[in-house]
Every structure is written in C-alpha cells, then in structure tokens.
Short mmCIF file of C-alpha atoms and ligand atoms in Angstrom, two decimals:
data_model
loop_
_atom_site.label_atom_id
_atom_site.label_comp_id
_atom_site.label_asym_id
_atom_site.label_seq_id
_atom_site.Cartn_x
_atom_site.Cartn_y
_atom_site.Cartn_z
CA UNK A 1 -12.25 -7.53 -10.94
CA UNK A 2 -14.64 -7.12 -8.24
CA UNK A 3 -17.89 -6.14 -9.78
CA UNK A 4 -19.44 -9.99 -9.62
CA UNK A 5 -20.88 -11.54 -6.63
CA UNK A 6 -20.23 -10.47 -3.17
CA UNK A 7 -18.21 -12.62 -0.50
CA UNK A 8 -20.19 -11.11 2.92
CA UNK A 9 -18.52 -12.52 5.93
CA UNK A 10 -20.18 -12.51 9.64
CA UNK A 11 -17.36 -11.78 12.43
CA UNK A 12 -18.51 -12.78 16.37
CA UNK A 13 -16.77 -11.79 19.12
CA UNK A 14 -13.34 -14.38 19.62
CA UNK A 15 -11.60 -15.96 22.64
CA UNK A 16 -7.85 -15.38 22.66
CA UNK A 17 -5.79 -15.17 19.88
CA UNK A 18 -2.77 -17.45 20.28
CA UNK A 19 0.23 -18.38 18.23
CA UNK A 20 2.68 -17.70 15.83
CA UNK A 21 2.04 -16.39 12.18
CA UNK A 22 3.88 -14.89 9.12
CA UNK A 23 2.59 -11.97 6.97
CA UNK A 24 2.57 -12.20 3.39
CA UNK A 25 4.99 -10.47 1.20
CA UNK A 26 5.21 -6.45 1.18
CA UNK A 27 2.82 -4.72 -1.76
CA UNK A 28 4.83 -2.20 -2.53
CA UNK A 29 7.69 -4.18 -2.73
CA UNK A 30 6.43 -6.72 -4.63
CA UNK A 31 5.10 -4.60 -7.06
CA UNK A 32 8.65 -2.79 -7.71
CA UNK A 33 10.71 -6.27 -7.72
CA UNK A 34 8.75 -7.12 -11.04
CA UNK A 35 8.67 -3.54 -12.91
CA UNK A 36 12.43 -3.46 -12.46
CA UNK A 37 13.71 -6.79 -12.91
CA UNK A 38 11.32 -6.61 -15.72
CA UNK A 39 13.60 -3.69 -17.07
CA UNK A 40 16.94 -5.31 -16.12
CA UNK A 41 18.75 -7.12 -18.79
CA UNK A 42 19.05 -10.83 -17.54
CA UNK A 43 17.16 -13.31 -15.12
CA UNK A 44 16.40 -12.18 -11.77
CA UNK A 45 14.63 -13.99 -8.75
CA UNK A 46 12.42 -12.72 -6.45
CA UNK A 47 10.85 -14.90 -3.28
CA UNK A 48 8.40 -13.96 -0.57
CA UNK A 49 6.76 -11.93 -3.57
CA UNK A 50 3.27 -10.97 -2.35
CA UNK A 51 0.68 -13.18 -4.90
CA UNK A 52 -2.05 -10.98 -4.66
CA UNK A 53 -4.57 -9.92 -7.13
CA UNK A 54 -2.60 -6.25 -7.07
CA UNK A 55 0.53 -7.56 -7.57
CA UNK A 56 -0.36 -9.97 -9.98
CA UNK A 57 -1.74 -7.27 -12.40
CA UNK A 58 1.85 -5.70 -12.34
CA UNK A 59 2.77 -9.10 -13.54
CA UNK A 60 0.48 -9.67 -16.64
CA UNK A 61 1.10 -5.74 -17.63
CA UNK A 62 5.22 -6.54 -17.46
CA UNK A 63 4.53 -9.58 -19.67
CA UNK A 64 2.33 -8.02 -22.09
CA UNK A 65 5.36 -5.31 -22.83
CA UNK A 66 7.79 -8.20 -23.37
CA UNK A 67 8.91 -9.58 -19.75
CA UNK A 68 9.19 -13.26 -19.15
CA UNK A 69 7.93 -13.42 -15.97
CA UNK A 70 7.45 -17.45 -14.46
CA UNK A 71 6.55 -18.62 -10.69
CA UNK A 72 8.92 -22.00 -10.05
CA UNK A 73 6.52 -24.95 -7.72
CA UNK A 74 8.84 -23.80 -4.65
CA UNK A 75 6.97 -19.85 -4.75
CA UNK A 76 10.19 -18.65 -6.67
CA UNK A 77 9.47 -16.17 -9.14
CA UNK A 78 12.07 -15.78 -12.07
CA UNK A 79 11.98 -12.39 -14.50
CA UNK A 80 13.70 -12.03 -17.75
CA UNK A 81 14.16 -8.41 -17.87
CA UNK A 82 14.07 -6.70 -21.77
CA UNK A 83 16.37 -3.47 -20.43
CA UNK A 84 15.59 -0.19 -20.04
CA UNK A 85 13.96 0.97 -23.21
CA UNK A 86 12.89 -2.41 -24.05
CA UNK A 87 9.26 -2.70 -23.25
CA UNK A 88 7.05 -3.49 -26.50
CA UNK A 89 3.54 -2.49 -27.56
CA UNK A 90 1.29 -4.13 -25.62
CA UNK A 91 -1.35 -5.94 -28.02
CA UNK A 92 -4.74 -5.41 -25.67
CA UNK A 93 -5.89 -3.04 -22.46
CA UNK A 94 -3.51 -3.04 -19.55
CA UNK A 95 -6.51 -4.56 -17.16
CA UNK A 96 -5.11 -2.58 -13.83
CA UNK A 97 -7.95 -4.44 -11.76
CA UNK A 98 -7.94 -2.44 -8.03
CA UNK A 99 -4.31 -1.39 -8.08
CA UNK A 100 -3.92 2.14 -7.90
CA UNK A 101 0.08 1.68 -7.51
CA UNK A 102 -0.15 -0.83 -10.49
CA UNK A 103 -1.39 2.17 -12.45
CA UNK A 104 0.24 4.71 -11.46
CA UNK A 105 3.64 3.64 -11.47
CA UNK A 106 3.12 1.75 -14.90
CA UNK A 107 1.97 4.97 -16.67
CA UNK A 108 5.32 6.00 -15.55
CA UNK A 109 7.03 3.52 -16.91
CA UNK A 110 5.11 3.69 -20.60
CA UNK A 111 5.57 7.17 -20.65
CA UNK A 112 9.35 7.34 -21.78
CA UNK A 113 9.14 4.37 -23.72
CA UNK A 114 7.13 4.53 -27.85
CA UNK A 115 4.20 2.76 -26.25
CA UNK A 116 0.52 3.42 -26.72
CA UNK A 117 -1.42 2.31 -23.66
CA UNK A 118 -5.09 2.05 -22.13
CA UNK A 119 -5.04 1.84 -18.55
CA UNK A 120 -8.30 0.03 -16.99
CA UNK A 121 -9.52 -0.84 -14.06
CA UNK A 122 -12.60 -1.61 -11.74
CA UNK A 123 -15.22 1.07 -10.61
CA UNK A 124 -12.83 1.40 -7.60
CA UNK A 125 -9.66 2.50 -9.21
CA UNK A 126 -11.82 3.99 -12.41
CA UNK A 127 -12.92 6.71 -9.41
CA UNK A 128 -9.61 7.39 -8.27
CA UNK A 129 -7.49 10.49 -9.85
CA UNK A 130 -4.59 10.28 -12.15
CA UNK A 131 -4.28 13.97 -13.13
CA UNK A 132 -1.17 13.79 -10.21
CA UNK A 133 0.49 11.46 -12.50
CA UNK A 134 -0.50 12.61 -15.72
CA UNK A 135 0.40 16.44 -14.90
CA UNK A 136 4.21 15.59 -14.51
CA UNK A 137 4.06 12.88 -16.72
CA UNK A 138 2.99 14.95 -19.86
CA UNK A 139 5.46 17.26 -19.08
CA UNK A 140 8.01 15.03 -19.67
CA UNK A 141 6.02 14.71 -22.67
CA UNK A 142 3.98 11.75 -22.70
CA UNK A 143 0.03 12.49 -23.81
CA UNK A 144 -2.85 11.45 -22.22
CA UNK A 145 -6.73 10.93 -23.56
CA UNK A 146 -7.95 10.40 -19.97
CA UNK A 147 -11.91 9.85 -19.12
CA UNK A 148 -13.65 12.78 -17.02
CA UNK A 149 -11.80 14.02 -14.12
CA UNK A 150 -8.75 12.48 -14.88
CA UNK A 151 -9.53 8.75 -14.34
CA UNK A 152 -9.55 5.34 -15.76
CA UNK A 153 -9.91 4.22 -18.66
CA UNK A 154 -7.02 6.30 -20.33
CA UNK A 155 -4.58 6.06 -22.79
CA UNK A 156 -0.82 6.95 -22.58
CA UNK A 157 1.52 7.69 -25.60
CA UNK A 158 4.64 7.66 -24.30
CA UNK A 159 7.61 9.43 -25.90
CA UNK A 160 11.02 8.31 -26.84
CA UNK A 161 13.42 10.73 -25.52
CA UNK A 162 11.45 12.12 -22.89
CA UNK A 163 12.29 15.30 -21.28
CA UNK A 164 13.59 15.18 -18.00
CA UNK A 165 12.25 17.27 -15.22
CA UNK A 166 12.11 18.83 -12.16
CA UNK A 167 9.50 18.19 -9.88
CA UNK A 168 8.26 19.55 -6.22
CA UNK A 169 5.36 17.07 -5.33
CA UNK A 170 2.30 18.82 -4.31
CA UNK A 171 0.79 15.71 -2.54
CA UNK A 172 3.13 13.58 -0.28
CA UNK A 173 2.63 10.47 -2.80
CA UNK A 174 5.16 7.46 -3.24
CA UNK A 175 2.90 6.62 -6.49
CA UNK A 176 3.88 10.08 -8.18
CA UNK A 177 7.57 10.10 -6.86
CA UNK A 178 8.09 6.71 -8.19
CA UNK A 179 5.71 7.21 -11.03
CA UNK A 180 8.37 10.00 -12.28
CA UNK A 181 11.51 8.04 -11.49
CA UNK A 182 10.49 5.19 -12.94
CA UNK A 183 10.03 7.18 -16.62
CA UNK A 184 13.04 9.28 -15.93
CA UNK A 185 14.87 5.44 -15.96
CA UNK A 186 14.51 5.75 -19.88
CA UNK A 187 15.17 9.66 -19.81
CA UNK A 188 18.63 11.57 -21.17
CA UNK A 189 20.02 13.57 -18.29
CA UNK A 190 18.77 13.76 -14.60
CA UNK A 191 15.45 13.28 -13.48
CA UNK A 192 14.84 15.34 -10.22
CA UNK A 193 12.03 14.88 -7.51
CA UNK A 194 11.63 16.95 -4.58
CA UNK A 195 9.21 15.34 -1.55
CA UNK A 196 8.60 18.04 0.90
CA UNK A 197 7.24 15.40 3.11
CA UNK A 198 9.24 12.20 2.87
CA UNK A 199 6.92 9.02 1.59
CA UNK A 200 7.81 5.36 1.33
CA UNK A 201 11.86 4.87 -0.02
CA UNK A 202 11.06 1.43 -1.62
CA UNK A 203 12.13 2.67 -5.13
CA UNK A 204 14.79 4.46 -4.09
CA UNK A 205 16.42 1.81 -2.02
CA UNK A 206 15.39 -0.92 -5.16
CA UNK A 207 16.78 1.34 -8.12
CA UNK A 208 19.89 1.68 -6.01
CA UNK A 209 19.66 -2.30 -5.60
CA UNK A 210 19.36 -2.54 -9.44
CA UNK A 211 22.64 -0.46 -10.11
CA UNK A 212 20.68 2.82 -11.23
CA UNK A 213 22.71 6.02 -10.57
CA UNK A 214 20.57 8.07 -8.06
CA UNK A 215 21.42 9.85 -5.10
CA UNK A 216 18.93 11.60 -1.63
CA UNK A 217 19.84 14.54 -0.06
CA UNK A 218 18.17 15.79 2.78
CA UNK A 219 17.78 19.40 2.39
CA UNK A 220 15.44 22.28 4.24
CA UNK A 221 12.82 22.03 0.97
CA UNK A 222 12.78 18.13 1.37
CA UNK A 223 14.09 15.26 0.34
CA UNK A 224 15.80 15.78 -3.23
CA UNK A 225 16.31 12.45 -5.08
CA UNK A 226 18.11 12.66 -8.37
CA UNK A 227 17.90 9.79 -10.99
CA UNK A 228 20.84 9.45 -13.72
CA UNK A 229 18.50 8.69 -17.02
CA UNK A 230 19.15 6.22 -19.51
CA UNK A 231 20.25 3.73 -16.74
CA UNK A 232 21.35 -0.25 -17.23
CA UNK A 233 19.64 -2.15 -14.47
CA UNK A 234 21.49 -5.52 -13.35
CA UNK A 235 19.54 -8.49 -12.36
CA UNK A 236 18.99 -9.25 -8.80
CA UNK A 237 18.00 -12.00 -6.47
CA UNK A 238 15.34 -10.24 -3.83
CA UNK A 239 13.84 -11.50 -1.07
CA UNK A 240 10.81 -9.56 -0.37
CA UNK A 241 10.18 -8.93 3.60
CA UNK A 242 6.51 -8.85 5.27
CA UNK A 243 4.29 -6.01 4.60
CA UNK A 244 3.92 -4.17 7.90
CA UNK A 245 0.49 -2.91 6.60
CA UNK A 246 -1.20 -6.62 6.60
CA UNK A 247 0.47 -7.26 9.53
CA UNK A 248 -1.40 -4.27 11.05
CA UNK A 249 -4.92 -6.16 11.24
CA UNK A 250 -3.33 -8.93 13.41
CA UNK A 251 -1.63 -7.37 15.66
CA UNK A 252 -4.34 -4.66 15.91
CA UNK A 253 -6.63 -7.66 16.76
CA UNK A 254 -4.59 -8.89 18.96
CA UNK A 255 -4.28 -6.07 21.31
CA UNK A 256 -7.68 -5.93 21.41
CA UNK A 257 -9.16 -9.11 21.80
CA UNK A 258 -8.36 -9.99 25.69
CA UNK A 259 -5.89 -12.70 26.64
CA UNK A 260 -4.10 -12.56 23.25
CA UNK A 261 -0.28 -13.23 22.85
CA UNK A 262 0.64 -13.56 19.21
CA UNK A 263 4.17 -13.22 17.49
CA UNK A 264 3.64 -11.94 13.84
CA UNK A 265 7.09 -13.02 11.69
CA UNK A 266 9.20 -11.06 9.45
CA UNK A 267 7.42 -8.09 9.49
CA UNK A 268 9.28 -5.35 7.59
CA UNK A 269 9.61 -2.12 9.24
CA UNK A 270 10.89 0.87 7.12
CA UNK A 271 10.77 3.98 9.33
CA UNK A 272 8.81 4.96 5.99
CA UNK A 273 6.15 2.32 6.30
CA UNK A 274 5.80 1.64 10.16
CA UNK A 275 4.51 4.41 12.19
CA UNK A 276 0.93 2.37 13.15
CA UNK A 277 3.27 0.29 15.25
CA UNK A 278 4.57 3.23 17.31
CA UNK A 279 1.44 4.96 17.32
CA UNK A 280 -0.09 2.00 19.09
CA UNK A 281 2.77 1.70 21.55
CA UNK A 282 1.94 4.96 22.46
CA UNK A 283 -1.51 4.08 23.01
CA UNK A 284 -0.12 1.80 25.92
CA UNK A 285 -0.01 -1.34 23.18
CA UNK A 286 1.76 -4.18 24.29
CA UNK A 287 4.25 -4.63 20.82
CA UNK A 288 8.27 -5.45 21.03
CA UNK A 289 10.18 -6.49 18.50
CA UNK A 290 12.32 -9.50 18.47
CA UNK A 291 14.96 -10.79 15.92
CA UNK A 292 15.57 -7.53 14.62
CA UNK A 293 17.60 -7.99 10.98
CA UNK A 294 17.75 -7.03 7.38
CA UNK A 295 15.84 -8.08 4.52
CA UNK A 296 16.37 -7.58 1.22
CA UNK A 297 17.76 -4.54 2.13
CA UNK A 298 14.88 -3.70 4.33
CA UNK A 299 14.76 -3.63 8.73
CA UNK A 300 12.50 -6.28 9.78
CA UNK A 301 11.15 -8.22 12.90
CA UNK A 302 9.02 -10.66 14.78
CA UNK A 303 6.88 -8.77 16.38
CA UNK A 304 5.34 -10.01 19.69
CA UNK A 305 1.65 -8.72 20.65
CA UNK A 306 -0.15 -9.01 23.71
CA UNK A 307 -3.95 -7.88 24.42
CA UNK A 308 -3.55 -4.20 26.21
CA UNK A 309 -6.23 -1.90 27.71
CA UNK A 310 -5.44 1.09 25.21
CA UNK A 311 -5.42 5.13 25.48
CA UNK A 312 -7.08 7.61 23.29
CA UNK A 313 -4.51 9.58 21.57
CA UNK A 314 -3.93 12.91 19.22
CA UNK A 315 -2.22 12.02 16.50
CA UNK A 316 0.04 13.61 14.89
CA UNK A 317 -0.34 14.47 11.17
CA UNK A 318 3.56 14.38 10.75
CA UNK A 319 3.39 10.36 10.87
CA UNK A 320 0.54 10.15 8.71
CA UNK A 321 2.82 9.02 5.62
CA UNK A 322 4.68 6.61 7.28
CA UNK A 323 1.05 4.79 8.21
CA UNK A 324 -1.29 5.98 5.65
CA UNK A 325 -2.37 2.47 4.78
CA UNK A 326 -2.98 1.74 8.58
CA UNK A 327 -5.54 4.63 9.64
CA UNK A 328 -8.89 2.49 9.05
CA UNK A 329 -7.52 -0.38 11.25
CA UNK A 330 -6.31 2.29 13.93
CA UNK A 331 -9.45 3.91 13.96
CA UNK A 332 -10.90 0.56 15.05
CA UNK A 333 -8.75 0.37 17.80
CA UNK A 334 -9.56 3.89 18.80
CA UNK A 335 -12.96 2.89 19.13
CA UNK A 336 -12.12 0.23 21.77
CA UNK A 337 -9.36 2.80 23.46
CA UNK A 338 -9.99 4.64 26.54
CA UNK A 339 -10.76 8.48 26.04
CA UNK A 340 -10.92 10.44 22.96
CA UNK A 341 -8.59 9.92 19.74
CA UNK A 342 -7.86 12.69 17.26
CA UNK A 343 -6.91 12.15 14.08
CA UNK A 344 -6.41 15.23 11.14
CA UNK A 345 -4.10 15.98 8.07
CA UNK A 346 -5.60 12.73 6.64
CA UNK A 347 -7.18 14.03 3.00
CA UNK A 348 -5.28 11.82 0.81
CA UNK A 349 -7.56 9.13 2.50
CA UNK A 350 -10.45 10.49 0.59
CA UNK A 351 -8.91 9.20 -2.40
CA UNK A 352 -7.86 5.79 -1.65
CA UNK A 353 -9.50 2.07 -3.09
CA UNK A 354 -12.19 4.14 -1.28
CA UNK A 355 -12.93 7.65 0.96
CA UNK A 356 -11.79 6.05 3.73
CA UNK A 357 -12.66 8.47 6.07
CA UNK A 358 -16.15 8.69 5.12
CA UNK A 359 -16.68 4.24 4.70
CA UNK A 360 -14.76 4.39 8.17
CA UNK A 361 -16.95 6.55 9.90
CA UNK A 362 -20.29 5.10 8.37
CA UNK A 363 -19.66 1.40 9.29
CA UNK A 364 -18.30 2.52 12.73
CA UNK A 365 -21.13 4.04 13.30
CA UNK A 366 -23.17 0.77 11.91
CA UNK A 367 -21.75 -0.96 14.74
CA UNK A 368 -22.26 1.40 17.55
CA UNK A 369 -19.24 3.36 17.97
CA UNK A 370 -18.79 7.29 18.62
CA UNK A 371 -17.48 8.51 15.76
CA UNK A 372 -17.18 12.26 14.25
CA UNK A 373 -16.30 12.88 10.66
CA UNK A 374 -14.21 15.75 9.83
CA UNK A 375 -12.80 17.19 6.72
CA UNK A 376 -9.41 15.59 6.80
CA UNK A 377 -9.86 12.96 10.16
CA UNK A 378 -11.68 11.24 12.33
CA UNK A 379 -12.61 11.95 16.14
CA UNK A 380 -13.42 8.95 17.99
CA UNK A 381 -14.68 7.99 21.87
CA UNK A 382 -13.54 5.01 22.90
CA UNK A 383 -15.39 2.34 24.57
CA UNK A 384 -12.35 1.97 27.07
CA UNK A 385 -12.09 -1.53 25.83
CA UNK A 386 -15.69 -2.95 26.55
CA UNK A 387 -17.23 -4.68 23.66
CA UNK A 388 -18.52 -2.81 20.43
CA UNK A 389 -22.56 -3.28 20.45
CA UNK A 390 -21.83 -4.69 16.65
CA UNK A 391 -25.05 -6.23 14.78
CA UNK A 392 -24.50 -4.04 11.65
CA UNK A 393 -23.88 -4.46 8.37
CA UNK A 394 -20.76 -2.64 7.15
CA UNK A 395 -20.04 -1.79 3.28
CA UNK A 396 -16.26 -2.62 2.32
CA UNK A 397 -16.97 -0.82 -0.75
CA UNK A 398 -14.13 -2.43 -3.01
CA UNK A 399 -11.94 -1.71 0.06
CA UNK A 400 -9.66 -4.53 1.17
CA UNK A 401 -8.40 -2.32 4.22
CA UNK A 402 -11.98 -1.54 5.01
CA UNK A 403 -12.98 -5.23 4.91
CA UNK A 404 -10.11 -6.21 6.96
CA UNK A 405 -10.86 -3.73 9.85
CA UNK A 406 -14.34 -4.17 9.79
CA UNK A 407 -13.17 -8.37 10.97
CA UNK A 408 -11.04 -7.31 13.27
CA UNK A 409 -14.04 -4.86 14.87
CA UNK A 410 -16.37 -8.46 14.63
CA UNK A 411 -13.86 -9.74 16.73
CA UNK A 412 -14.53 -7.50 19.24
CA UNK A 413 -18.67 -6.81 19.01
CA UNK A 414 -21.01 -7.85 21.04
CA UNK A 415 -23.28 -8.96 18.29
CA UNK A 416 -21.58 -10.37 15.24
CA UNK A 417 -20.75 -7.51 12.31
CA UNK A 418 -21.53 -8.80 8.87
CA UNK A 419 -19.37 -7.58 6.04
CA UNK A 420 -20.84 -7.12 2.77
CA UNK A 421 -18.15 -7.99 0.47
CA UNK A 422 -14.89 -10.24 1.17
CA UNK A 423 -13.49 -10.51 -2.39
CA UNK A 424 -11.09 -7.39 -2.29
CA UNK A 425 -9.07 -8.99 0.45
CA UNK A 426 -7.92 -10.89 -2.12
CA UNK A 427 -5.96 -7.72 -3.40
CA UNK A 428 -3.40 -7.50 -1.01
CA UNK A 429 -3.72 -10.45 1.39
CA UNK A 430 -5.83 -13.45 0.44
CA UNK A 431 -4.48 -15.75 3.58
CA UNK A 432 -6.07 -13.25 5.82
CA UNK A 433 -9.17 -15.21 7.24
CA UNK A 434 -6.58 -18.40 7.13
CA UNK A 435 -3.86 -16.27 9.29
CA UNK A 436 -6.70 -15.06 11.65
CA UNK A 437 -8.15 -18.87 12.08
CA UNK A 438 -5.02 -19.93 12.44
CA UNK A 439 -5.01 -17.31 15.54
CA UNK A 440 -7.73 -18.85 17.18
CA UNK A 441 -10.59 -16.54 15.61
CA UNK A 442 -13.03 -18.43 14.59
CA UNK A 443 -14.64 -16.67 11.55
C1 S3P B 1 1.99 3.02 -2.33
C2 S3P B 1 1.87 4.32 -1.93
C3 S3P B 1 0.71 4.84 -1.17
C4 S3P B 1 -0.10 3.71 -0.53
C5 S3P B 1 -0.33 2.58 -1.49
C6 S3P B 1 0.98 2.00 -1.98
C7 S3P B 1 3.18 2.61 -3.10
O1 S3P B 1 -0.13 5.55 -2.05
O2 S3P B 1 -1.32 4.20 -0.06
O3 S3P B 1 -1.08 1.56 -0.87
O4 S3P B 1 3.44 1.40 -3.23
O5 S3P B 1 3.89 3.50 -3.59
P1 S3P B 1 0.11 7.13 -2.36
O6 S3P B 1 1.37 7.26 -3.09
O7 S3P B 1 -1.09 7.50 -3.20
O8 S3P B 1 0.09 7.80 -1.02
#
C-alpha cells in the first residue's frame, strides 16, 4: 500500500499548542466491531469506527467472505453479519496492506471455517512473523504454505470442525490470544487461552458484548479465558471510544512544547491500553482526566494536558503491554526529560510495522539526541527540556508510529526535522497533521 511515492514532511519548532481536539476511533476496536458483527446473524451498527487504511482492510477482507458491510453519509457504519460458520470463499488475495492485527486475527478467523486463503501485504507486514499464529493455529488444524520465515504472502486452509485447544502464550500478544479465540468461535467444545502476562481485553469484553459464552479467571499461571465454541453472536449497536494510542502524540506534544494547554476528547482508557499516560504522570506530566464515563463498554476521558518540565525515569517492563504502541513517542519525550530514562523488556518492538527500537534510536540520533540501543530498550539522556538540535532527516520506514513521533520531535528541534515518508499515517490516523494544525502547530 505504501511502496509508491513518499509523503516527506518538514516539522519546525511550534509556539503553544492550544485548544480542544478529539482522537479518532480506537484500532483495535475498530478492527474487532467489523470481524464480529461480520459473524453475527443480523444488522449491526458501529459509529466512531476508526476509517483508517488498517481498519479498512478488515473491511474489504469481511466483505470478500460474504459480509455486507456499508458506511451511511452521517459516518454510521452498518454490517450484515453471515453467522458464525458463514464466511464464504473469498474469490481473490486477502490484500492485508500494513495491518499486522488485520492479519493475524483474520487467519484466525479462516482457520475454522472451509476457506482457502492468501494473506498479503506490503514489504512492512510481508517482514513481520506469523509462525506465532500459525503454530497454534495448525494445531487446531488449519494448514499453512507460508513464504520463508513464516511471513506474508501465505495461504490458510482452514478446517471445518477444528480442534479445540489449549494454549499458554509464549509472547504476551493480543494478536495470538484473539487470533485463537476468534477460530475457536467456529470450534466444538472450549477453546482455552492462558496469557501469563495480561494484553489488551478488547475481544474479550466484545465477544462477551456479542453474546459469546466465555469466561476470565485470574489465576497464579495468568489470566485463563475460556471460549464456548460453536457460538451465535447477536447484533450490536457499538460506539467505538478514542484510541488512547493516537491520542499519545498530542498530548506527548503538548507537554513538551512550552505554554501548551490542550484537552484531548474521549480518549479511551482500558487499564490494558493506557499505561503511557501514567508513565508520563510519573515523569512530572501535567495530565488529569475530566468527564470520566463509559463507552461502548470501555472507561474513557477528556484528558487535559499542560506543557511540564519532565523527569527521566526507569521504566518498568511490567507496563510495557499496557503501552506497547506508545514506546517510540515516549522515547521522544525522554529525550527532552531531565536525567536519564531506562527502558528494557521491550523485544516484541523489534517486530512491529518496524524494529522500533532500532528506527527509534537511529533517527534520534539524526536529530541530536543521546541515545543508547540495547537488546530489548532504549537508554536515553535527556536534554532537560531545551530544544533538540534537529536538522536531520529521519526514516519512518513504513512506520506510522515512527512518523508520528518523529513530528512531534520537529516540534520541539531547533532546526526543522524532515520526515521521509508521511503516507503510513494514513494507517491508523489520517487527521493527524489536521488535529496538530488545529493545535496551533504549524506544519
Ligand atoms: C493489537 C495488539 C498489539 C498492538 C497492535 C494492535 C491488537 O500487537 O501492538 O498495534 O489490536 O490486538 P501484539 O499482539 O503483536 O502485541
């Protein structure tokens, strides 16, 4: 999707940011609200869905297995669900684009139903690994003719009944937790997965939305979440909140740029999802949250940001889950904090839209800050809040997250920091550069 030509964007240094803005709709709920109203049997609604390029790959792979999937003028989205079991041979490629959770949690899906399936994507996702899906996957018996390594392109033959298994993730991954309940949906008997470290609920919260049978238990292995198989989903009306990890790269700019007082709206904040924002707080970040309420089953707020001289800090690995998304932007704001910030237990960044450790450290560098790579983190020296020296070109490298935090470090360089390539914002949040304009920055 992004292999044409590059957007580059230069980012100066800003005056305040001011004002009041909304983030789009939450990716990972989003995604969800269309795989399983897709499976429900009836019409259900969904508004505030995020209309990125990500999500809207989950839509064109639902309605090429038989969904009717339709967006009304006023943003509502309406889903005529075929029921679990339902989903038909697809008649070309499911084109994945950048979206690893498109992928992963798709090939779930396929996997109990008599589907044959190629999975594609772009050189970004075609890098990333699947074997974590396909291992638990095939042995609920679905096949796999993967490319080298375990990556994209593939093809799936899923398997009607599949077996239904017992699983202890080895990597604390949503994708694989919900990659297995989603084909234990179409499974006889009880589909069980064990998360030693607890990851994002979303699925769990939305199948119990839906009307699926599952239960959690907290137990000393984990977090044991059973799934009754062969489930009947009911239609639903969602509203889907925020996503705290696009509001991240405002209010992260925010408390950095001096004489900024912003209020981000209806950001959603599942103790799953929103670690960056205590993290920060503990920096010394000036964030409270206002209008605390519920969302589509989901805690949100407004959250109110003003510019704050921040700390170095050691973070700990334990949150890591609950902000994986959100380590490139809080490395940026560890290179404007005070002191030292240590970050480990961070490997599973390696393998995101890019090695985010690695393109983190390299453009950080490009733009003057102290930065030391290690195997799983980052150690970075702050410039207790003085200006970046900037001036360098940064590679986003098919990385929306990376492209984002590299604006929000223009925003606070001395000399302005070019990035090379724009277009993957459009993955996850393609009002960004409105939203920040809107601020006051002046991109
Ligand atoms: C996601 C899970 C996370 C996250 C990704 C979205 C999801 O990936 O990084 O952006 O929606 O389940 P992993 O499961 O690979 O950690």
């Amino acid at each position: 999707m992004h292999d044409a030509t590059p957007t580059p964007l230069s980012v100066a240094a800003s005056g305040p940011l001011t004002g009041t803005a909304p983030v789009p709709g939450d990716k990972s709920i989003s995604h969800r609200s269309l795989m399983l109203s897709a499976l429900a049997v009836g019409t259900s609604r969904v508004t505030g869905l995020l209309e990125g390029e990500d999500v809207l790959a989950t839509a064109a792979a639902m309605r090429a297995m038989g969904a009717v999937i339709e967006r009304g003028g006023d943003g509502m989205w309406t889903i005529d669900g075929v029921g679990v079991g339902g989903l038909l041979q697809p008649a070309t490629a499911l084109e994945m684009g950048n979206s690893g959770t498109s992928t992963r949690l798709l090939m779930g899906l396929v996997s109990s139903h008599a589907i044959t399936a190629t999975f594609t994507g772009d050189a970004s996702l075609s890098k990333r690994p699947m074997g974590r899906v396909i291992e638990p996957l095939s042995r609920m018996g679905a096949e796999f003719t993967a490319s080298p390594g375990g990556r994209l392109p593939l093809m799936l033959r899923g398997i009607v009944p599949a077996v239904p298994i017992d699983y202890t993730l080895p990597v604390a991954s949503a994708q694989v937790k919900s990659a297995i309940l989603l084909a234990g949906l179409n499974t006889p008997g009880i589909t069980r997965v064990v998360e030693p470290v607890p990851t994002r609920d979303h699925s769990e919260r939305m199948l119990t939305g839906f009307g699926a049978k599952l239960t959690v238990e907290e137990t000393p292995a984990g977090r044991v979440i059973e799934l009754h198989g062969e489930a009947e989903l009911q239609p639903q009306t969602i509203i889907v909140p925020g996503d705290p990890s696009s509001a991240a790269f405002p209010v992260v700019a925010a408390l950095l740029v001096p004489g900024s007082h912003v209020t981000i709206t209806n950001v959603g904040l599942n103790p799953t999802r929103a670690a960056l924002f205590d993290v920060l707080r503990a920096m010394g970040g000036d964030i409270t949250f206002e209008n605390r309420r519920e969302v589509g089953g989901e805690p949100v707020a407004d959250l109110v940001v003003r510019a704050s001289t921040l700390t170095g800090i050691d973070v700990d690995p334990a949150v890591a889950p609950a902000m994986i998304d959100e380590f490139p932007v809080l490395f940026v704001a560890a290179a404007l904090a005070q002191g030292r910030t240590v970050t480990r237990g961070l490997e599973e960044l390696r393998v995101k839209e890019s090695d985010r450790i690695t393109t983190m450290a390299e453009g950080l560098r490009a733009i003057g800050a102290r930065v030391e790579e290690t195997e799983d983190g980052l150690i970075i020296d702050g410039t207790g809040g003085d200006l970046l020296p900037g001036g360098g070109t940064v590679e986003a490298k098919l990385d929306h997250r990376i492209a984002m935090s590299f604006v929000v470090a223009g925003l606070v360089s001395r000399d302005p920091v070019t990035i090379d390539d724009m277009a993957p914002v459009a993955t996850s949040f393609p009002t960004f550069t409105t939203l920040l304009r809107g601020l006051g920055a002046s991109l």
